PDB file of C-alpha atoms and ligand atoms in Angstrom:
ATOM      1  CA  MET X1351     -23.860 -19.789  14.920  1.00  0.00           C
ATOM      2  CA  GLY X1352     -20.543 -18.836  13.383  1.00  0.00           C
ATOM      3  CA  LEU X1353     -17.152 -17.505  14.417  1.00  0.00           C
ATOM      4  CA  LEU X1354     -18.477 -13.934  14.373  1.00  0.00           C
ATOM      5  CA  SER X1355     -21.927 -14.389  15.811  1.00  0.00           C
ATOM      6  CA  LYS X1356     -23.383 -11.187  17.366  1.00  0.00           C
ATOM      7  CA  LYS X1357     -20.524  -9.113  15.900  1.00  0.00           C
ATOM      8  CA  THR X1358     -20.892  -6.023  13.742  1.00  0.00           C
ATOM      9  CA  ALA X1359     -18.242  -5.607  11.037  1.00  0.00           C
ATOM     10  CA  ILE X1360     -17.349  -2.855   8.591  1.00  0.00           C
ATOM     11  CA  VAL X1361     -15.681  -3.832   5.306  1.00  0.00           C
ATOM     12  CA  THR X1362     -14.531  -0.995   3.039  1.00  0.00           C
ATOM     13  CA  GLY X1363     -14.241  -1.529  -0.701  1.00  0.00           C
ATOM     14  CA  ALA X1364     -16.597  -4.502  -0.315  1.00  0.00           C
ATOM     15  CA  GLY X1365     -18.298  -4.039  -3.674  1.00  0.00           C
ATOM     16  CA  SER X1366     -15.748  -6.200  -5.498  1.00  0.00           C
ATOM     17  CA  GLY X1367     -12.888  -8.678  -5.220  1.00  0.00           C
ATOM     18  CA  ILE X1368     -11.292  -9.353  -1.849  1.00  0.00           C
ATOM     19  CA  GLY X1369     -13.605  -7.027   0.092  1.00  0.00           C
ATOM     20  CA  ARG X1370     -16.709  -8.736  -1.278  1.00  0.00           C
ATOM     21  CA  SER X1371     -15.351 -12.166  -0.307  1.00  0.00           C
ATOM     22  CA  ILE X1372     -14.566 -10.920   3.195  1.00  0.00           C
ATOM     23  CA  ALA X1373     -18.017  -9.351   3.613  1.00  0.00           C
ATOM     24  CA  GLU X1374     -19.717 -12.564   2.441  1.00  0.00           C
ATOM     25  CA  LEU X1375     -17.599 -14.786   4.701  1.00  0.00           C
ATOM     26  CA  TYR X1376     -18.109 -12.495   7.704  1.00  0.00           C
ATOM     27  CA  ALA X1377     -21.887 -12.624   7.134  1.00  0.00           C
ATOM     28  CA  ALA X1378     -21.851 -16.404   6.649  1.00  0.00           C
ATOM     29  CA  ASN X1379     -20.156 -16.584  10.055  1.00  0.00           C
ATOM     30  CA  GLY X1380     -22.874 -14.600  11.774  1.00  0.00           C
ATOM     31  CA  ALA X1381     -21.670 -10.993  11.584  1.00  0.00           C
ATOM     32  CA  SER X1382     -23.905  -8.072  10.663  1.00  0.00           C
ATOM     33  CA  VAL X1383     -21.881  -6.445   7.902  1.00  0.00           C
ATOM     34  CA  ILE X1384     -21.628  -2.802   6.889  1.00  0.00           C
ATOM     35  CA  VAL X1385     -20.590  -2.954   3.235  1.00  0.00           C
ATOM     36  CA  THR X1386     -19.003   0.268   1.994  1.00  0.00           C
ATOM     37  CA  ASP X1387     -17.750   1.178  -1.448  1.00  0.00           C
ATOM     38  CA  ILE X1388     -17.456   4.113  -3.814  1.00  0.00           C
ATOM     39  CA  ASP X1389     -19.182   1.869  -6.378  1.00  0.00           C
ATOM     40  CA  GLU X1390     -22.848   1.817  -5.427  1.00  0.00           C
ATOM     41  CA  LYS X1391     -23.795  -0.971  -7.840  1.00  0.00           C
ATOM     42  CA  GLY X1392     -21.026  -3.306  -6.650  1.00  0.00           C
ATOM     43  CA  GLY X1393     -21.685  -2.563  -2.992  1.00  0.00           C
ATOM     44  CA  GLN X1394     -25.407  -3.158  -3.328  1.00  0.00           C
ATOM     45  CA  ALA X1395     -24.723  -6.417  -5.201  1.00  0.00           C
ATOM     46  CA  THR X1396     -22.635  -7.627  -2.249  1.00  0.00           C
ATOM     47  CA  VAL X1397     -25.433  -6.747   0.176  1.00  0.00           C
ATOM     48  CA  ASP X1398     -28.008  -8.486  -2.039  1.00  0.00           C
ATOM     49  CA  ALA X1399     -25.877 -11.667  -2.124  1.00  0.00           C
ATOM     50  CA  ILE X1400     -25.568 -11.628   1.682  1.00  0.00           C
ATOM     51  CA  LEU X1401     -29.295 -11.050   2.209  1.00  0.00           C
ATOM     52  CA  LYS X1402     -30.096 -13.829  -0.271  1.00  0.00           C
ATOM     53  CA  ALA X1403     -27.959 -16.177   1.823  1.00  0.00           C
ATOM     54  CA  ASN X1404     -29.973 -15.126   4.918  1.00  0.00           C
ATOM     55  CA  GLY X1405     -27.184 -12.930   6.276  1.00  0.00           C
ATOM     56  CA  GLN X1406     -27.348  -9.381   7.621  1.00  0.00           C
ATOM     57  CA  ALA X1407     -25.838  -6.483   5.679  1.00  0.00           C
ATOM     58  CA  HIS X1408     -26.276  -2.802   4.966  1.00  0.00           C
ATOM     59  CA  PHE X1409     -24.675  -0.709   2.207  1.00  0.00           C
ATOM     60  CA  ILE X1410     -23.134   2.730   2.698  1.00  0.00           C
ATOM     61  CA  LYS X1411     -21.745   4.566  -0.317  1.00  0.00           C
ATOM     62  CA  ALA X1412     -18.490   6.075   0.872  1.00  0.00           C
ATOM     63  CA  ASP X1413     -15.181   7.285  -0.480  1.00  0.00           C
ATOM     64  CA  SER X1414     -12.432   5.932   1.788  1.00  0.00           C
ATOM     65  CA  SER X1415     -10.124   8.793   0.834  1.00  0.00           C
ATOM     66  CA  LYS X1416     -12.442  11.279   2.562  1.00  0.00           C
ATOM     67  CA  ALA X1417     -12.172  11.595   6.349  1.00  0.00           C
ATOM     68  CA  GLY X1418     -15.816  12.665   6.663  1.00  0.00           C
ATOM     69  CA  ASP X1419     -17.037   9.574   4.809  1.00  0.00           C
ATOM     70  CA  ASN X1420     -15.130   7.357   7.255  1.00  0.00           C
ATOM     71  CA  GLU X1421     -16.750   9.183  10.181  1.00  0.00           C
ATOM     72  CA  LYS X1422     -20.163   8.692   8.551  1.00  0.00           C
ATOM     73  CA  ILE X1423     -19.560   4.944   8.125  1.00  0.00           C
ATOM     74  CA  VAL X1424     -18.906   4.486  11.851  1.00  0.00           C
ATOM     75  CA  GLN X1425     -21.872   6.669  12.840  1.00  0.00           C
ATOM     76  CA  GLU X1426     -24.231   4.781  10.529  1.00  0.00           C
ATOM     77  CA  ALA X1427     -22.857   1.403  11.660  1.00  0.00           C
ATOM     78  CA  VAL X1428     -23.576   2.278  15.293  1.00  0.00           C
ATOM     79  CA  ALA X1429     -27.024   3.658  14.391  1.00  0.00           C
ATOM     80  CA  LYS X1430     -27.905   0.554  12.385  1.00  0.00           C
ATOM     81  CA  PHE X1431     -26.382  -2.278  14.420  1.00  0.00           C
ATOM     82  CA  GLY X1432     -25.543  -0.636  17.807  1.00  0.00           C
ATOM     83  CA  LYS X1433     -21.741  -1.023  17.824  1.00  0.00           C
ATOM     84  CA  VAL X1434     -18.592  -1.718  15.816  1.00  0.00           C
ATOM     85  CA  ASP X1435     -16.661  -4.880  16.730  1.00  0.00           C
ATOM     86  CA  ILE X1436     -14.617  -5.459  13.567  1.00  0.00           C
ATOM     87  CA  ALA X1437     -13.330  -3.206  10.789  1.00  0.00           C
ATOM     88  CA  CYS X1438     -11.542  -4.372   7.685  1.00  0.00           C
ATOM     89  CA  ASN X1439      -9.959  -1.396   5.939  1.00  0.00           C
ATOM     90  CA  ASN X1440      -9.723  -2.980   2.522  1.00  0.00           C
ATOM     91  CA  ALA X1441     -10.565  -0.323  -0.093  1.00  0.00           C
ATOM     92  CA  GLY X1442      -7.664   0.263  -2.432  1.00  0.00           C
ATOM     93  CA  ILE X1443      -6.594   0.855  -6.014  1.00  0.00           C
ATOM     94  CA  GLY X1444      -3.593  -0.295  -8.031  1.00  0.00           C
ATOM     95  CA  GLY X1445      -2.810   3.107  -9.491  1.00  0.00           C
ATOM     96  CA  LEU X1446      -0.850   3.952 -12.613  1.00  0.00           C
ATOM     97  CA  ALA X1447       2.261   2.027 -13.600  1.00  0.00           C
ATOM     98  CA  ALA X1448       5.302   4.282 -14.143  1.00  0.00           C
ATOM     99  CA  PRO X1449       8.818   4.554 -12.759  1.00  0.00           C
ATOM    100  CA  THR X1450       9.403   6.850  -9.770  1.00  0.00           C
ATOM    101  CA  GLY X1451      11.189   9.517 -11.826  1.00  0.00           C
ATOM    102  CA  GLU X1452       8.192   9.836 -14.143  1.00  0.00           C
ATOM    103  CA  TYR X1453       5.298   9.111 -11.793  1.00  0.00           C
ATOM    104  CA  PRO X1454       2.518  11.686 -12.288  1.00  0.00           C
ATOM    105  CA  ILE X1455       2.019  13.765  -9.141  1.00  0.00           C
ATOM    106  CA  ASP X1456      -1.764  13.530  -9.252  1.00  0.00           C
ATOM    107  CA  ALA X1457      -1.568   9.732  -9.602  1.00  0.00           C
ATOM    108  CA  TRP X1458       0.719   9.576  -6.536  1.00  0.00           C
ATOM    109  CA  ASP X1459      -1.695  11.769  -4.540  1.00  0.00           C
ATOM    110  CA  LYS X1460      -4.668   9.587  -5.478  1.00  0.00           C
ATOM    111  CA  VAL X1461      -3.043   6.290  -4.480  1.00  0.00           C
ATOM    112  CA  ILE X1462      -1.769   7.697  -1.182  1.00  0.00           C
ATOM    113  CA  ALA X1463      -5.186   9.245  -0.436  1.00  0.00           C
ATOM    114  CA  ILE X1464      -7.103   5.987  -0.892  1.00  0.00           C
ATOM    115  CA  ASN X1465      -4.577   3.294   0.060  1.00  0.00           C
ATOM    116  CA  LEU X1466      -2.833   5.014   2.992  1.00  0.00           C
ATOM    117  CA  SER X1467      -4.825   8.019   4.242  1.00  0.00           C
ATOM    118  CA  GLY X1468      -8.013   5.991   3.805  1.00  0.00           C
ATOM    119  CA  VAL X1469      -6.737   3.399   6.268  1.00  0.00           C
ATOM    120  CA  PHE X1470      -5.736   6.098   8.761  1.00  0.00           C
ATOM    121  CA  TYR X1471      -9.127   7.860   8.417  1.00  0.00           C
ATOM    122  CA  GLY X1472     -10.867   4.529   8.958  1.00  0.00           C
ATOM    123  CA  MET X1473      -8.947   3.783  12.150  1.00  0.00           C
ATOM    124  CA  ARG X1474      -9.311   7.400  13.325  1.00  0.00           C
ATOM    125  CA  TYR X1475     -13.074   6.892  13.692  1.00  0.00           C
ATOM    126  CA  GLN X1476     -13.252   3.123  14.283  1.00  0.00           C
ATOM    127  CA  ILE X1477     -10.953   3.206  17.325  1.00  0.00           C
ATOM    128  CA  PRO X1478     -13.060   5.635  19.433  1.00  0.00           C
ATOM    129  CA  ALA X1479     -16.180   3.566  18.673  1.00  0.00           C
ATOM    130  CA  MET X1480     -14.370   0.356  19.643  1.00  0.00           C
ATOM    131  CA  LEU X1481     -13.079   1.896  22.877  1.00  0.00           C
ATOM    132  CA  LEU X1482     -16.683   2.709  23.832  1.00  0.00           C
ATOM    133  CA  ASN X1483     -17.471  -0.930  23.078  1.00  0.00           C
ATOM    134  CA  LYS X1484     -14.502  -2.099  25.239  1.00  0.00           C
ATOM    135  CA  GLY X1485     -12.611  -3.648  22.345  1.00  0.00           C
ATOM    136  CA  GLY X1486     -12.513  -4.694  18.738  1.00  0.00           C
ATOM    137  CA  VAL X1487     -10.419  -5.910  15.844  1.00  0.00           C
ATOM    138  CA  ILE X1488      -9.011  -3.906  12.939  1.00  0.00           C
ATOM    139  CA  ILE X1489      -7.689  -5.671   9.845  1.00  0.00           C
ATOM    140  CA  ASN X1490      -5.800  -3.426   7.442  1.00  0.00           C
ATOM    141  CA  MET X1491      -5.339  -4.675   3.890  1.00  0.00           C
ATOM    142  CA  ALA X1492      -1.673  -4.329   2.999  1.00  0.00           C
ATOM    143  CA  SER X1493       0.021  -6.444   0.312  1.00  0.00           C
ATOM    144  CA  ILE X1494       3.220  -8.325  -0.394  1.00  0.00           C
ATOM    145  CA  LEU X1495       4.155  -4.858  -1.652  1.00  0.00           C
ATOM    146  CA  GLY X1496       3.988  -3.681   1.965  1.00  0.00           C
ATOM    147  CA  GLN X1497       7.179  -5.709   2.487  1.00  0.00           C
ATOM    148  CA  VAL X1498       9.161  -5.457  -0.762  1.00  0.00           C
ATOM    149  CA  GLY X1499       9.442  -3.061  -3.688  1.00  0.00           C
ATOM    150  CA  PHE X1500       7.967  -3.480  -7.183  1.00  0.00           C
ATOM    151  CA  ALA X1501       9.188  -1.571 -10.239  1.00  0.00           C
ATOM    152  CA  GLY X1502       6.580   0.788 -11.674  1.00  0.00           C
ATOM    153  CA  SER X1503       4.441   1.007  -8.524  1.00  0.00           C
ATOM    154  CA  PRO X1504       6.127   3.561  -6.236  1.00  0.00           C
ATOM    155  CA  ALA X1505       2.894   5.008  -4.837  1.00  0.00           C
ATOM    156  CA  TYR X1506       1.281   1.614  -4.218  1.00  0.00           C
ATOM    157  CA  VAL X1507       4.416   0.210  -2.583  1.00  0.00           C
ATOM    158  CA  ALA X1508       4.872   3.314  -0.402  1.00  0.00           C
ATOM    159  CA  ALA X1509       1.218   3.276   0.653  1.00  0.00           C
ATOM    160  CA  LYS X1510       1.239  -0.417   1.556  1.00  0.00           C
ATOM    161  CA  HIS X1511       4.499  -0.092   3.539  1.00  0.00           C
ATOM    162  CA  GLY X1512       2.782   2.828   5.299  1.00  0.00           C
ATOM    163  CA  VAL X1513      -0.218   0.658   6.132  1.00  0.00           C
ATOM    164  CA  VAL X1514       2.087  -1.877   7.813  1.00  0.00           C
ATOM    165  CA  GLY X1515       3.733   0.862   9.924  1.00  0.00           C
ATOM    166  CA  LEU X1516       0.396   2.402  10.836  1.00  0.00           C
ATOM    167  CA  THR X1517      -0.876  -1.016  11.879  1.00  0.00           C
ATOM    168  CA  LYS X1518       2.098  -1.639  14.174  1.00  0.00           C
ATOM    169  CA  THR X1519       1.706   1.789  15.780  1.00  0.00           C
ATOM    170  CA  ALA X1520      -2.015   1.433  16.462  1.00  0.00           C
ATOM    171  CA  ALA X1521      -1.419  -2.068  17.857  1.00  0.00           C
ATOM    172  CA  ILE X1522       1.178  -0.721  20.299  1.00  0.00           C
ATOM    173  CA  GLU X1523      -1.237   2.029  21.342  1.00  0.00           C
ATOM    174  CA  TYR X1524      -4.459   0.032  21.671  1.00  0.00           C
ATOM    175  CA  SER X1525      -3.766  -3.684  22.219  1.00  0.00           C
ATOM    176  CA  SER X1526      -3.848  -3.210  26.011  1.00  0.00           C
ATOM    177  CA  LYS X1527      -7.222  -1.506  25.600  1.00  0.00           C
ATOM    178  CA  GLY X1528      -8.778  -4.525  23.911  1.00  0.00           C
ATOM    179  CA  ILE X1529      -8.304  -3.553  20.271  1.00  0.00           C
ATOM    180  CA  ARG X1530      -6.226  -5.913  18.143  1.00  0.00           C
ATOM    181  CA  VAL X1531      -4.794  -4.392  14.941  1.00  0.00           C
ATOM    182  CA  VAL X1532      -3.236  -6.509  12.203  1.00  0.00           C
ATOM    183  CA  ALA X1533      -2.166  -6.179   8.570  1.00  0.00           C
ATOM    184  CA  VAL X1534      -2.834  -8.790   5.890  1.00  0.00           C
ATOM    185  CA  GLY X1535      -0.514  -9.123   2.912  1.00  0.00           C
ATOM    186  CA  PRO X1536      -1.971 -10.880  -0.119  1.00  0.00           C
ATOM    187  CA  GLY X1537       0.135 -11.917  -3.069  1.00  0.00           C
ATOM    188  CA  PHE X1538      -1.324 -11.170  -6.504  1.00  0.00           C
ATOM    189  CA  ILE X1539      -4.994 -12.138  -6.353  1.00  0.00           C
ATOM    190  CA  GLU X1540      -7.404 -12.682  -9.246  1.00  0.00           C
ATOM    191  CA  THR X1541      -9.746  -9.712  -8.836  1.00  0.00           C
ATOM    192  CA  PRO X1542     -10.919  -6.909 -11.141  1.00  0.00           C
ATOM    193  CA  LEU X1543      -8.021  -4.816  -9.777  1.00  0.00           C
ATOM    194  CA  LEU X1544      -5.788  -7.062 -11.919  1.00  0.00           C
ATOM    195  CA  THR X1545      -8.070  -8.790 -14.416  1.00  0.00           C
ATOM    196  CA  ASP X1546      -9.649  -5.526 -15.659  1.00  0.00           C
ATOM    197  CA  LYS X1547      -6.250  -3.953 -16.280  1.00  0.00           C
ATOM    198  CA  LEU X1548      -3.712  -6.592 -17.277  1.00  0.00           C
ATOM    199  CA  PRO X1549      -3.514  -8.743 -20.403  1.00  0.00           C
ATOM    200  CA  GLU X1550      -3.543 -12.541 -20.061  1.00  0.00           C
ATOM    201  CA  GLU X1551       0.230 -12.894 -20.630  1.00  0.00           C
ATOM    202  CA  LYS X1552       0.998 -10.365 -17.859  1.00  0.00           C
ATOM    203  CA  MET X1553      -1.274 -12.313 -15.488  1.00  0.00           C
ATOM    204  CA  LYS X1554       0.621 -15.509 -16.369  1.00  0.00           C
ATOM    205  CA  ALA X1555       3.950 -13.747 -15.719  1.00  0.00           C
ATOM    206  CA  LEU X1556       2.713 -12.550 -12.323  1.00  0.00           C
ATOM    207  CA  ALA X1557       1.626 -16.083 -11.436  1.00  0.00           C
ATOM    208  CA  THR X1558       5.190 -17.348 -11.951  1.00  0.00           C
ATOM    209  CA  LEU X1559       6.408 -14.992  -9.201  1.00  0.00           C
ATOM    210  CA  HIS X1560       4.542 -17.149  -6.668  1.00  0.00           C
ATOM    211  CA  PRO X1561       6.361 -20.424  -5.869  1.00  0.00           C
ATOM    212  CA  ILE X1562       2.954 -22.075  -5.451  1.00  0.00           C
ATOM    213  CA  GLY X1563       2.624 -21.605  -9.240  1.00  0.00           C
ATOM    214  CA  ARG X1564      -0.589 -19.599  -9.508  1.00  0.00           C
ATOM    215  CA  LEU X1565      -2.361 -16.408  -8.474  1.00  0.00           C
ATOM    216  CA  GLY X1566      -4.483 -16.338  -5.327  1.00  0.00           C
ATOM    217  CA  LYS X1567      -8.259 -16.189  -5.063  1.00  0.00           C
ATOM    218  CA  PRO X1568     -10.201 -13.602  -3.031  1.00  0.00           C
ATOM    219  CA  GLU X1569     -11.764 -16.395  -0.942  1.00  0.00           C
ATOM    220  CA  GLU X1570      -8.291 -17.517   0.156  1.00  0.00           C
ATOM    221  CA  VAL X1571      -7.577 -14.045   1.542  1.00  0.00           C
ATOM    222  CA  ALA X1572     -10.998 -13.919   3.216  1.00  0.00           C
ATOM    223  CA  GLU X1573     -10.322 -17.148   5.139  1.00  0.00           C
ATOM    224  CA  LEU X1574      -7.232 -15.625   6.792  1.00  0.00           C
ATOM    225  CA  VAL X1575      -9.093 -12.383   7.499  1.00  0.00           C
ATOM    226  CA  LEU X1576     -11.968 -14.313   9.096  1.00  0.00           C
ATOM    227  CA  TRP X1577      -9.619 -16.154  11.449  1.00  0.00           C
ATOM    228  CA  LEU X1578      -7.738 -12.975  12.371  1.00  0.00           C
ATOM    229  CA  SER X1579     -11.076 -11.238  13.048  1.00  0.00           C
ATOM    230  CA  SER X1580     -12.298 -13.989  15.366  1.00  0.00           C
ATOM    231  CA  GLU X1581     -11.653 -14.778  19.028  1.00  0.00           C
ATOM    232  CA  LYS X1582      -9.456 -17.650  17.846  1.00  0.00           C
ATOM    233  CA  ALA X1583      -6.790 -15.004  17.145  1.00  0.00           C
ATOM    234  CA  SER X1584      -7.035 -13.447  20.628  1.00  0.00           C
ATOM    235  CA  PHE X1585      -3.221 -13.087  21.095  1.00  0.00           C
ATOM    236  CA  VAL X1586      -2.575 -11.961  17.515  1.00  0.00           C
ATOM    237  CA  THR X1587      -1.964  -8.232  17.180  1.00  0.00           C
ATOM    238  CA  GLY X1588       0.577  -5.874  15.648  1.00  0.00           C
ATOM    239  CA  GLY X1589       1.735  -8.294  12.968  1.00  0.00           C
ATOM    240  CA  TYR X1590       1.749  -8.625   9.199  1.00  0.00           C
ATOM    241  CA  TYR X1591       0.218 -11.876   7.893  1.00  0.00           C
ATOM    242  CA  ALA X1592       1.057 -12.971   4.372  1.00  0.00           C
ATOM    243  CA  VAL X1593      -1.329 -14.980   2.199  1.00  0.00           C
ATOM    244  CA  ASP X1594       0.899 -15.077  -0.819  1.00  0.00           C
ATOM    245  CA  GLY X1595       1.711 -18.538  -2.203  1.00  0.00           C
ATOM    246  CA  ALA X1596       5.296 -18.061  -0.917  1.00  0.00           C
ATOM    247  CA  TYR X1597       5.901 -14.868  -2.973  1.00  0.00           C
ATOM    248  CA  LEU X1598       7.991 -13.424  -0.129  1.00  0.00           C
ATOM    249  CA  ALA X1599       9.818 -16.653   0.701  1.00  0.00           C
ATOM    250  CA  PRO X1600      12.753 -16.654  -1.804  1.00  0.00           C
TER     251      PRO X1600
HETATM  252  P1  LIG L2454     -11.067  -4.541  -6.495  1.00  0.00           P
HETATM  253  O1  LIG L2454     -11.626  -5.830  -6.944  1.00  0.00           O
HETATM  254  O2  LIG L2454     -10.801  -3.454  -7.467  1.00  0.00           O
HETATM  255  O3  LIG L2454     -12.014  -4.011  -5.302  1.00  0.00           O
HETATM  256  C1  LIG L2454     -11.760  -2.799  -4.655  1.00  0.00           C
HETATM  257  C2  LIG L2454     -13.063  -2.079  -4.415  1.00  0.00           C
HETATM  258  O4  LIG L2454     -12.751  -0.833  -3.753  1.00  0.00           O
HETATM  259  C3  LIG L2454     -13.787  -1.730  -5.715  1.00  0.00           C
HETATM  260  O5  LIG L2454     -15.183  -1.935  -5.579  1.00  0.00           O
HETATM  261  C4  LIG L2454     -13.463  -0.243  -5.871  1.00  0.00           C
HETATM  262  O6  LIG L2454     -14.442   0.469  -6.606  1.00  0.00           O
HETATM  263  C5  LIG L2454     -13.450   0.192  -4.434  1.00  0.00           C
HETATM  264  N1  LIG L2454     -12.825   1.493  -4.260  1.00  0.00           N
HETATM  265  C6  LIG L2454     -11.888   2.096  -5.053  1.00  0.00           C
HETATM  266  N2  LIG L2454     -11.614   3.312  -4.589  1.00  0.00           N
HETATM  267  C7  LIG L2454     -12.373   3.483  -3.481  1.00  0.00           C
HETATM  268  C8  LIG L2454     -12.540   4.537  -2.575  1.00  0.00           C
HETATM  269  N3  LIG L2454     -11.876   5.705  -2.705  1.00  0.00           N
HETATM  270  N4  LIG L2454     -13.406   4.391  -1.554  1.00  0.00           N
HETATM  271  C9  LIG L2454     -14.134   3.254  -1.422  1.00  0.00           C
HETATM  272  N5  LIG L2454     -14.022   2.218  -2.259  1.00  0.00           N
HETATM  273  C10 LIG L2454     -13.155   2.334  -3.282  1.00  0.00           C
HETATM  274  O7  LIG L2454      -9.667  -4.770  -5.736  1.00  0.00           O
HETATM  275  P2  LIG L2454      -9.126  -5.964  -4.830  1.00  0.00           P
HETATM  276  O8  LIG L2454      -8.109  -6.681  -5.610  1.00  0.00           O
HETATM  277  O9  LIG L2454     -10.248  -6.711  -4.215  1.00  0.00           O
HETATM  278  O10 LIG L2454      -8.331  -5.124  -3.732  1.00  0.00           O
HETATM  279  C11 LIG L2454      -8.807  -4.954  -2.396  1.00  0.00           C
HETATM  280  C12 LIG L2454      -7.628  -4.597  -1.527  1.00  0.00           C
HETATM  281  O11 LIG L2454      -6.669  -5.647  -1.561  1.00  0.00           O
HETATM  282  C13 LIG L2454      -6.883  -3.332  -1.957  1.00  0.00           C
HETATM  283  O12 LIG L2454      -6.470  -2.610  -0.815  1.00  0.00           O
HETATM  284  C14 LIG L2454      -5.686  -3.878  -2.696  1.00  0.00           C
HETATM  285  O13 LIG L2454      -4.600  -2.987  -2.687  1.00  0.00           O
HETATM  286  C15 LIG L2454      -5.398  -5.113  -1.860  1.00  0.00           C
HETATM  287  N6  LIG L2454      -4.600  -6.112  -2.567  1.00  0.00           N
HETATM  288  C16 LIG L2454      -4.990  -6.615  -3.759  1.00  0.00           C
HETATM  289  C17 LIG L2454      -4.184  -7.529  -4.413  1.00  0.00           C
HETATM  290  C18 LIG L2454      -4.551  -8.120  -5.746  1.00  0.00           C
HETATM  291  O14 LIG L2454      -3.660  -8.693  -6.384  1.00  0.00           O
HETATM  292  N7  LIG L2454      -5.800  -8.039  -6.205  1.00  0.00           N
HETATM  293  C19 LIG L2454      -2.973  -7.927  -3.824  1.00  0.00           C
HETATM  294  C20 LIG L2454      -2.610  -7.408  -2.596  1.00  0.00           C
HETATM  295  C21 LIG L2454      -3.429  -6.491  -1.966  1.00  0.00           C
HETATM  296  P3  LIG L2454     -14.148   0.745  -8.186  1.00  0.00           P
HETATM  297  O15 LIG L2454     -14.216  -0.608  -8.834  1.00  0.00           O
HETATM  298  O16 LIG L2454     -15.256   1.670  -8.577  1.00  0.00           O
HETATM  299  O17 LIG L2454     -12.778   1.358  -8.264  1.00  0.00           O
END
């Protein structure tokens, strides 16, 4: 028995990094987990790890930036496990680094499509399924960059601020109907989103921006997400919850 026993949870972008940690922790706490990702190999590896640990999981290859794929995820989740109790809209990319006045239009469109529209599309189909189920919890993955700016990342910053606004709006609309909606804001976390793209010295420089003196780990984000997803957080909705080593404190 765990915090999420008998619950069905969707985690998007769960083939790597933070999403994988969330999917594994959800499953370890008793949830049946729908793992979705554009990366089939990564997503299947997450499912295999969960099954190996005697958890329940099912992989759906899906592109979060496509509305139809988000509809398919919810339909398949209901077909497979009977209902949707929890959805963590986590899939996201870092995008290109360039100042606003030079940011390539197609790069902007891509980041907004995955990081912002993807969260809306997810909620667009998760909410009706949760209403049928008389409630649920939606966790949207924002960032510290959903609260403050960051030079060279206009699309990412705009998308993550958008996720925070979208979260507040859905919480106002649906909290009285039994659906809690919250945003989580990690600081810089050691995942392939950073480690695959940034040299060691840049990673060290990013670490110094966190008063705690280091980068975060995906498991540390997953622990907050687990609590927010559980009944223990029954009065928590509409807010933004930082897990950021005091990045936003100064
Ligand atoms: P990650 O390790 O790169 O994992 C993200 C996963 O999402 C990857 O498997 C990726 O596949 C997948 N993905 C990319 N585009 C997708 C799409 N269109 N549809 C479905 N899946 C897609 O990244 P992460 O660091 O765990 O990031 C997860 C979330 O946390 C993101 O929303 C990110 O913005 C947020 N976040 C991260 C940090 C950080 O410092 N790492 C900080 C704050 C917030 P591919 O590998 O094939 O692209």
